[in-house]
Amino acid sequence: MITDVVIAGGGPNGLMLACELSLAGVRPVVLERLPEPSREAKANGLLGQVVTMLDRRGLHERLSGSPEPPRPNSAYFMFGAMGLDLSLLEDSPVHALPVPQRRIVQVLHERAVELGVEIRRGHEVVGLSQDDDLVTVDVASPGGAYQLRARYLVGADGAHSATRKLSGIGFPGVTYDRMTVRSAHATVPADWVDPATGALDVPGHGAVLPFLPHRTERGGFSYAPMPGHPPLVSTTEWDQAETAAPMSLDELRESIRRVLGVDVPLGPPDGEGPHVLRRLTGGNTRVAERFSDRRVFLIGDAAHVYAATGGGPGLNLGLQDAVNLGWKLATVLRGGAPPALLDSYETERRRAADRMVVNARAQAALIAPGDDVTGLRELFTELLRDRSTVQRLAGLVAGADVRYDMGGPEAHPLVGRFAPDMELDTPAGPVRLAELTRTARPLLLDLTEEASLTQELTLRGDHVDTVTARPRASAPTALLLRPDCYVAWASASPRPDAAEMEELRAALRRWFGLI
């Protein structure tokens, strides 16, 4: 048998890709090296545009436990351990969803199983070869070695990706070896926590806001009271002597004393684990030389890793890699796709990856020790009083400032951008845009007068969902959305003219091979 798609890696990115392919009618096989889901504490949540993307697949409620749609952070955030006053913005792009990575994996695994995905645990890719038509994957498993033949192989197998290495794809970048990060779940004195703000009021030092890194001349400190879990306390220091001793709470207490100049009495964590107690030295910012090699593709940490930005932005990027690639692979497998469709995966996602490099390097520079950095931070703090600066940095940390090349200079400003949230009045009643995108199909929104767009357009096949509606607020009059919710075409005309109709037909041909 020939499998359409083999996915190496059953973490968040691999499972997200499996769900996207299944929604499009493709049944992938997921190979996960670990026999059981990891209980290791990794990322503590999701940050940025991916929170909205998950809402548009109906997954936000499962992850948040609330039927309420995601709301942007409109209060404060951080960039380089400096405050971003998001209240200055009319529309903040920063969304945060505090949920442990193991819960993200659990929800995506459940969804994948619901969609009929085959997940093979304890199965590891150990070799591959490919020709013009197929990839042959060598697999090691508890039952012995075997081979799979597939039309495509996707490496979602992490920073040490076997898929990337076996494909001969380089992983250039920078290794930071000066930085030591110590982290632990621990208890803190209850009377030190401000019930109004959640800040940790450290005697002799001052208030430390929750979840936001705090820099001193001697290092960094953060306090993250995750819901339902003991707080995660972390420090960052530079040029620390190496040690082979196991990490301990005493070591973290001593590090806090050096960074803050005062003692913080940490206690052991409450409740059932797993609990974090780790020391990490160094970090990497790397982007693969290429994101594909003929019939092999890379997503997530297999394609890019970043130091100094935390797990949230990395998951933001990786899960959106999966959403970008999934519908394109499915379109090609169904037949009739434009020849350059798969090439657009690397073009688009490399742009997003390179933007994250800017984010990671800038933040690494701003949290480094030294008087010169302190001077830079003083100047930067002045710039952060400017609304346009806050808007630019908020878009950067959220991954919302990426615009794909999907139209010429005269195109509508939304073309190439992630579609904004919208509330619509349809013949069936009021709906949010997120409720119309859960099938992962192309979507044409006709908000024109008397649905004039739909009347003039004849689509070949049934590959595009068409919805006529009236917006509840100022909005474009028509939008063509790709399955990844990026705008392929838009109009502001009450009745699009002949030129705009031709642009729409060109977009349908370019992305879906229609008309």
CSV table of N, CA, C and O in Angstrom, one decimal, residues 226-303:
chain,number,residue,atom,x,y,z
A,226,MET,N,0.7,29.7,36.9
A,226,MET,CA,-0.2,29.0,36.0
A,226,MET,C,-1.5,28.5,36.6
A,226,MET,O,-1.4,28.0,37.7
A,227,PRO,N,-2.6,28.7,36.0
A,227,PRO,CA,-3.9,28.3,36.7
A,227,PRO,C,-3.8,26.7,36.9
A,227,PRO,O,-3.5,26.0,36.0
A,228,GLY,N,-4.2,26.3,38.1
A,228,GLY,CA,-4.2,24.9,38.5
A,228,GLY,C,-2.9,24.3,38.7
A,228,GLY,O,-2.8,23.1,38.9
A,229,HIS,N,-1.8,25.1,38.7
A,229,HIS,CA,-0.5,24.5,38.9
A,229,HIS,C,0.3,25.4,39.9
A,229,HIS,O,0.0,26.6,40.0
A,230,PRO,N,1.3,24.9,40.5
A,230,PRO,CA,2.1,25.8,41.4
A,230,PRO,C,2.9,26.8,40.5
A,230,PRO,O,3.1,26.5,39.3
A,231,PRO,N,3.2,27.9,41.0
A,231,PRO,CA,4.0,28.9,40.2
A,231,PRO,C,5.3,28.4,39.6
A,231,PRO,O,5.9,27.6,40.2
A,232,LEU,N,5.6,28.8,38.4
A,232,LEU,CA,6.9,28.5,37.8
A,232,LEU,C,7.8,29.7,38.0
A,232,LEU,O,7.5,30.8,37.5
A,233,VAL,N,8.9,29.5,38.7
A,233,VAL,CA,9.8,30.6,39.0
A,233,VAL,C,11.1,30.3,38.2
A,233,VAL,O,11.6,29.2,38.2
A,234,SER,N,11.6,31.4,37.6
A,234,SER,CA,12.8,31.2,36.7
A,234,SER,C,13.8,32.3,36.9
A,234,SER,O,13.4,33.5,37.2
A,235,THR,N,15.1,32.0,36.7
A,235,THR,CA,16.1,33.0,36.6
A,235,THR,C,16.9,32.8,35.4
A,235,THR,O,17.0,31.7,34.8
A,236,THR,N,17.6,33.9,34.9
A,236,THR,CA,18.5,33.9,33.8
A,236,THR,C,19.8,34.6,34.3
A,236,THR,O,19.7,35.7,34.8
A,237,GLU,N,20.9,33.9,34.1
A,237,GLU,CA,22.2,34.5,34.4
A,237,GLU,C,23.2,34.2,33.3
A,237,GLU,O,23.0,33.3,32.4
A,238,TRP,N,24.3,35.0,33.3
A,238,TRP,CA,25.2,34.9,32.2
A,238,TRP,C,26.6,34.4,32.8
A,238,TRP,O,26.9,34.8,34.0
A,239,ASP,N,27.3,33.7,32.0
A,239,ASP,CA,28.7,33.3,32.3
A,239,ASP,C,28.8,32.6,33.7
A,239,ASP,O,29.7,32.9,34.5
A,240,GLN,N,27.9,31.6,33.9
A,240,GLN,CA,27.9,30.8,35.1
A,240,GLN,C,28.9,29.6,34.9
A,240,GLN,O,29.0,29.1,33.8
A,241,ALA,N,29.5,29.2,36.0
A,241,ALA,CA,30.4,28.1,35.9
A,241,ALA,C,29.6,26.8,35.7
A,241,ALA,O,28.5,26.7,36.3
A,242,GLU,N,30.1,25.9,34.9
A,242,GLU,CA,29.4,24.7,34.6
A,242,GLU,C,29.5,23.8,35.8
A,242,GLU,O,30.4,23.8,36.6
A,243,THR,N,28.4,23.0,36.0
A,243,THR,CA,28.4,22.0,37.1
A,243,THR,C,27.6,20.8,36.6
A,243,THR,O,26.7,20.8,35.8
A,244,ALA,N,28.1,19.7,37.2
A,244,ALA,CA,27.4,18.4,36.9
A,244,ALA,C,26.4,18.0,38.0
A,244,ALA,O,25.7,17.0,37.9
A,245,ALA,N,26.3,18.9,39.0
A,245,ALA,CA,25.4,18.6,40.1
A,245,ALA,C,24.0,18.7,39.7
A,245,ALA,O,23.6,19.5,38.8
A,246,PRO,N,23.1,17.9,40.2
A,246,PRO,CA,21.7,18.0,39.8
A,246,PRO,C,21.1,19.3,40.3
A,246,PRO,O,21.5,19.9,41.3
A,247,MET,N,20.1,19.8,39.5
A,247,MET,CA,19.4,21.1,39.9
A,247,MET,C,18.7,20.9,41.2
A,247,MET,O,18.1,19.8,41.4
A,248,SER,N,18.6,22.0,42.0
A,248,SER,CA,17.8,21.9,43.2
A,248,SER,C,17.2,23.2,43.5
A,248,SER,O,17.5,24.3,42.9
A,249,LEU,N,16.2,23.2,44.4
A,249,LEU,CA,15.6,24.5,44.8
A,249,LEU,C,16.6,25.4,45.5
A,249,LEU,O,16.5,26.6,45.4
A,250,ASP,N,17.6,24.8,46.2
A,250,ASP,CA,18.6,25.7,46.9
A,250,ASP,C,19.4,26.4,45.8
A,250,ASP,O,19.7,27.6,46.0
A,251,GLU,N,19.7,25.8,44.7
A,251,GLU,CA,20.4,26.4,43.6
A,251,GLU,C,19.6,27.6,43.0
A,251,GLU,O,20.2,28.7,42.8
A,252,LEU,N,18.3,27.4,42.9
A,252,LEU,CA,17.5,28.4,42.4
A,252,LEU,C,17.4,29.6,43.4
A,252,LEU,O,17.4,30.8,43.0
A,253,ARG,N,17.3,29.3,44.7
A,253,ARG,CA,17.2,30.3,45.7
A,253,ARG,C,18.5,31.2,45.6
A,253,ARG,O,18.4,32.4,45.7
A,254,GLU,N,19.6,30.5,45.5
A,254,GLU,CA,20.9,31.3,45.4
A,254,GLU,C,20.9,32.2,44.2
A,254,GLU,O,21.4,33.3,44.2
A,255,SER,N,20.4,31.6,43.1
A,255,SER,CA,20.4,32.4,41.8
A,255,SER,C,19.5,33.6,42.0
A,255,SER,O,19.8,34.7,41.5
A,256,ILE,N,18.3,33.4,42.6
A,256,ILE,CA,17.4,34.6,42.8
A,256,ILE,C,18.1,35.7,43.7
A,256,ILE,O,18.0,36.9,43.4
A,257,ARG,N,18.9,35.2,44.7
A,257,ARG,CA,19.6,36.2,45.5
A,257,ARG,C,20.6,37.0,44.7
A,257,ARG,O,20.7,38.2,44.9
A,258,ARG,N,21.3,36.4,43.8
A,258,ARG,CA,22.2,37.1,42.9
A,258,ARG,C,21.5,38.1,42.0
A,258,ARG,O,22.0,39.2,41.8
A,259,VAL,N,20.4,37.6,41.4
A,259,VAL,CA,19.7,38.4,40.4
A,259,VAL,C,18.9,39.6,41.0
A,259,VAL,O,19.0,40.7,40.6
A,260,LEU,N,18.2,39.3,42.1
A,260,LEU,CA,17.3,40.4,42.7
A,260,LEU,C,18.0,41.1,43.9
A,260,LEU,O,17.6,42.2,44.3
A,261,GLY,N,19.1,40.4,44.5
A,261,GLY,CA,19.7,41.1,45.6
A,261,GLY,C,19.1,40.8,46.9
A,261,GLY,O,19.5,41.4,47.9
A,262,VAL,N,18.0,40.0,46.9
A,262,VAL,CA,17.3,39.7,48.1
A,262,VAL,C,16.9,38.2,48.1
A,262,VAL,O,17.0,37.5,47.0
A,263,ASP,N,16.5,37.7,49.2
A,263,ASP,CA,16.0,36.3,49.3
A,263,ASP,C,14.6,36.1,49.0
A,263,ASP,O,13.7,37.0,49.4
A,264,VAL,N,14.2,35.1,48.3
A,264,VAL,CA,12.8,34.7,48.1
A,264,VAL,C,12.7,33.3,48.6
A,264,VAL,O,13.3,32.3,48.1
A,265,PRO,N,11.9,33.1,49.7
A,265,PRO,CA,11.8,31.8,50.3
A,265,PRO,C,10.9,30.8,49.5
A,265,PRO,O,9.7,30.8,49.7
A,266,LEU,N,11.5,30.1,48.7
A,266,LEU,CA,10.7,29.1,47.8
A,266,LEU,C,10.5,27.8,48.6
A,266,LEU,O,11.3,27.4,49.3
A,267,GLY,N,9.3,27.3,48.4
A,267,GLY,CA,9.0,26.0,49.0
A,267,GLY,C,8.7,25.0,47.9
A,267,GLY,O,8.6,25.3,46.8
A,268,PRO,N,8.7,23.7,48.3
A,268,PRO,CA,8.4,22.7,47.3
A,268,PRO,C,7.0,22.8,46.7
A,268,PRO,O,6.1,23.4,47.4
A,269,PRO,N,6.8,22.4,45.5
A,269,PRO,CA,5.5,22.6,44.8
A,269,PRO,C,4.4,21.7,45.5
A,269,PRO,O,4.7,20.6,46.0
A,270,ASP,N,3.2,22.2,45.4
A,270,ASP,CA,2.0,21.4,45.8
A,270,ASP,C,1.5,20.6,44.7
A,270,ASP,O,1.7,20.9,43.5
A,271,GLY,N,0.7,19.6,45.0
A,271,GLY,CA,0.0,18.9,44.0
A,271,GLY,C,0.8,17.9,43.2
A,271,GLY,O,2.0,17.7,43.4
A,272,GLU,N,0.1,17.2,42.3
A,272,GLU,CA,0.7,16.1,41.5
A,272,GLU,C,1.5,16.7,40.4
A,272,GLU,O,1.1,17.7,39.8
A,273,GLY,N,2.6,16.1,40.1
A,273,GLY,CA,3.4,16.6,39.0
A,273,GLY,C,2.9,16.2,37.6
A,273,GLY,O,1.8,15.8,37.5
A,274,PRO,N,3.8,16.2,36.6
A,274,PRO,CA,5.2,16.4,36.8
A,274,PRO,C,5.5,17.9,37.1
A,274,PRO,O,4.8,18.8,36.6
A,275,HIS,N,6.6,18.1,37.9
A,275,HIS,CA,7.0,19.5,38.2
A,275,HIS,C,8.4,19.8,37.6
A,275,HIS,O,9.2,18.9,37.5
A,276,VAL,N,8.5,21.0,37.2
A,276,VAL,CA,9.8,21.4,36.6
A,276,VAL,C,10.8,21.6,37.7
A,276,VAL,O,10.6,22.2,38.7
A,277,LEU,N,12.0,21.2,37.4
A,277,LEU,CA,13.2,21.5,38.2
A,277,LEU,C,14.4,21.2,37.3
A,277,LEU,O,14.9,20.1,37.1
A,278,ARG,N,14.8,22.3,36.6
A,278,ARG,CA,15.8,22.1,35.5
A,278,ARG,C,16.7,23.3,35.4
A,278,ARG,O,16.4,24.4,35.8
A,279,ARG,N,17.8,23.0,34.8
A,279,ARG,CA,18.9,24.0,34.5
A,279,ARG,C,19.2,23.9,33.0
A,279,ARG,O,19.6,22.8,32.6
A,280,LEU,N,19.1,24.9,32.2
A,280,LEU,CA,19.4,24.9,30.8
A,280,LEU,C,20.5,25.9,30.5
A,280,LEU,O,20.4,27.0,31.0
A,281,THR,N,21.5,25.4,29.9
A,281,THR,CA,22.6,26.3,29.5
A,281,THR,C,22.7,26.5,28.0
A,281,THR,O,22.6,25.5,27.2
A,282,GLY,N,22.7,27.7,27.6
A,282,GLY,CA,22.8,28.1,26.2
A,282,GLY,C,21.4,28.0,25.5
A,282,GLY,O,20.4,27.7,26.1
A,283,GLY,N,21.4,28.2,24.2
A,283,GLY,CA,20.2,28.1,23.4
A,283,GLY,C,20.6,28.3,21.9
A,283,GLY,O,21.7,28.7,21.6
A,284,ASN,N,19.7,28.1,21.1
A,284,ASN,CA,20.0,28.2,19.6
A,284,ASN,C,18.9,29.0,18.9
A,284,ASN,O,17.7,28.9,19.3
A,285,THR,N,19.3,29.8,17.9
A,285,THR,CA,18.4,30.3,17.0
A,285,THR,C,18.9,29.8,15.6
A,285,THR,O,20.0,30.2,15.1
A,286,ARG,N,18.1,29.0,15.0
A,286,ARG,CA,18.5,28.3,13.7
A,286,ARG,C,17.3,28.2,12.8
A,286,ARG,O,16.2,27.9,13.3
A,287,VAL,N,17.5,28.3,11.5
A,287,VAL,CA,16.5,28.1,10.5
A,287,VAL,C,17.1,27.2,9.4
A,287,VAL,O,18.2,27.4,9.0
A,288,ALA,N,16.3,26.2,9.1
A,288,ALA,CA,16.8,25.2,8.1
A,288,ALA,C,17.1,25.9,6.8
A,288,ALA,O,16.5,26.9,6.4
A,289,GLU,N,18.1,25.3,6.1
A,289,GLU,CA,18.5,25.9,4.8
A,289,GLU,C,17.4,25.9,3.8
A,289,GLU,O,17.2,26.8,3.0
A,290,ARG,N,16.5,24.9,3.9
A,290,ARG,CA,15.3,24.8,3.1
A,290,ARG,C,14.3,24.0,3.8
A,290,ARG,O,14.6,23.2,4.7
A,291,PHE,N,13.0,24.3,3.6
A,291,PHE,CA,12.0,23.7,4.3
A,291,PHE,C,11.4,22.4,3.6
A,291,PHE,O,10.5,21.8,4.1
A,292,SER,N,12.0,22.1,2.4
A,292,SER,CA,11.6,20.9,1.7
A,292,SER,C,12.7,20.4,0.9
A,292,SER,O,13.6,21.1,0.5
A,293,ASP,N,12.6,19.1,0.6
A,293,ASP,CA,13.5,18.5,-0.4
A,293,ASP,C,12.7,17.5,-1.2
A,293,ASP,O,12.4,16.4,-0.8
A,294,ARG,N,12.2,18.0,-2.3
A,294,ARG,CA,11.3,17.2,-3.2
A,294,ARG,C,10.0,16.8,-2.5
A,294,ARG,O,9.2,17.6,-2.3
A,295,ARG,N,10.0,15.6,-2.0
A,295,ARG,CA,8.7,15.1,-1.4
A,295,ARG,C,8.8,15.0,0.1
A,295,ARG,O,8.0,14.4,0.8
A,296,VAL,N,9.8,15.7,0.7
A,296,VAL,CA,10.0,15.8,2.1
A,296,VAL,C,9.8,17.2,2.6
A,296,VAL,O,10.4,18.1,2.0
A,297,PHE,N,9.0,17.5,3.6
A,297,PHE,CA,8.8,18.8,4.1
A,297,PHE,C,9.1,18.8,5.6
A,297,PHE,O,9.1,17.8,6.3
A,298,LEU,N,9.5,20.0,6.1
A,298,LEU,CA,9.7,20.2,7.5
A,298,LEU,C,8.8,21.3,8.1
A,298,LEU,O,8.5,22.3,7.4
A,299,ILE,N,8.3,21.0,9.3
A,299,ILE,CA,7.5,22.0,10.0
A,299,ILE,C,8.0,22.1,11.5
A,299,ILE,O,8.6,21.2,12.0
A,300,GLY,N,7.6,23.3,12.1
A,300,GLY,CA,7.9,23.4,13.5
A,300,GLY,C,9.4,23.5,13.8
A,300,GLY,O,10.2,24.0,13.0
A,301,ASP,N,9.8,22.9,15.0
A,301,ASP,CA,11.2,23.0,15.4
A,301,ASP,C,12.1,22.2,14.5
A,301,ASP,O,13.3,22.5,14.5
A,302,ALA,N,11.6,21.3,13.7
A,302,ALA,CA,12.4,20.7,12.7
A,302,ALA,C,12.9,21.7,11.6
A,302,ALA,O,14.0,21.5,11.0
A,303,ALA,N,12.2,22.8,11.5
A,303,ALA,CA,12.5,23.8,10.5
A,303,ALA,C,13.2,25.0,11.1
A,303,ALA,O,13.9,25.8,10.4
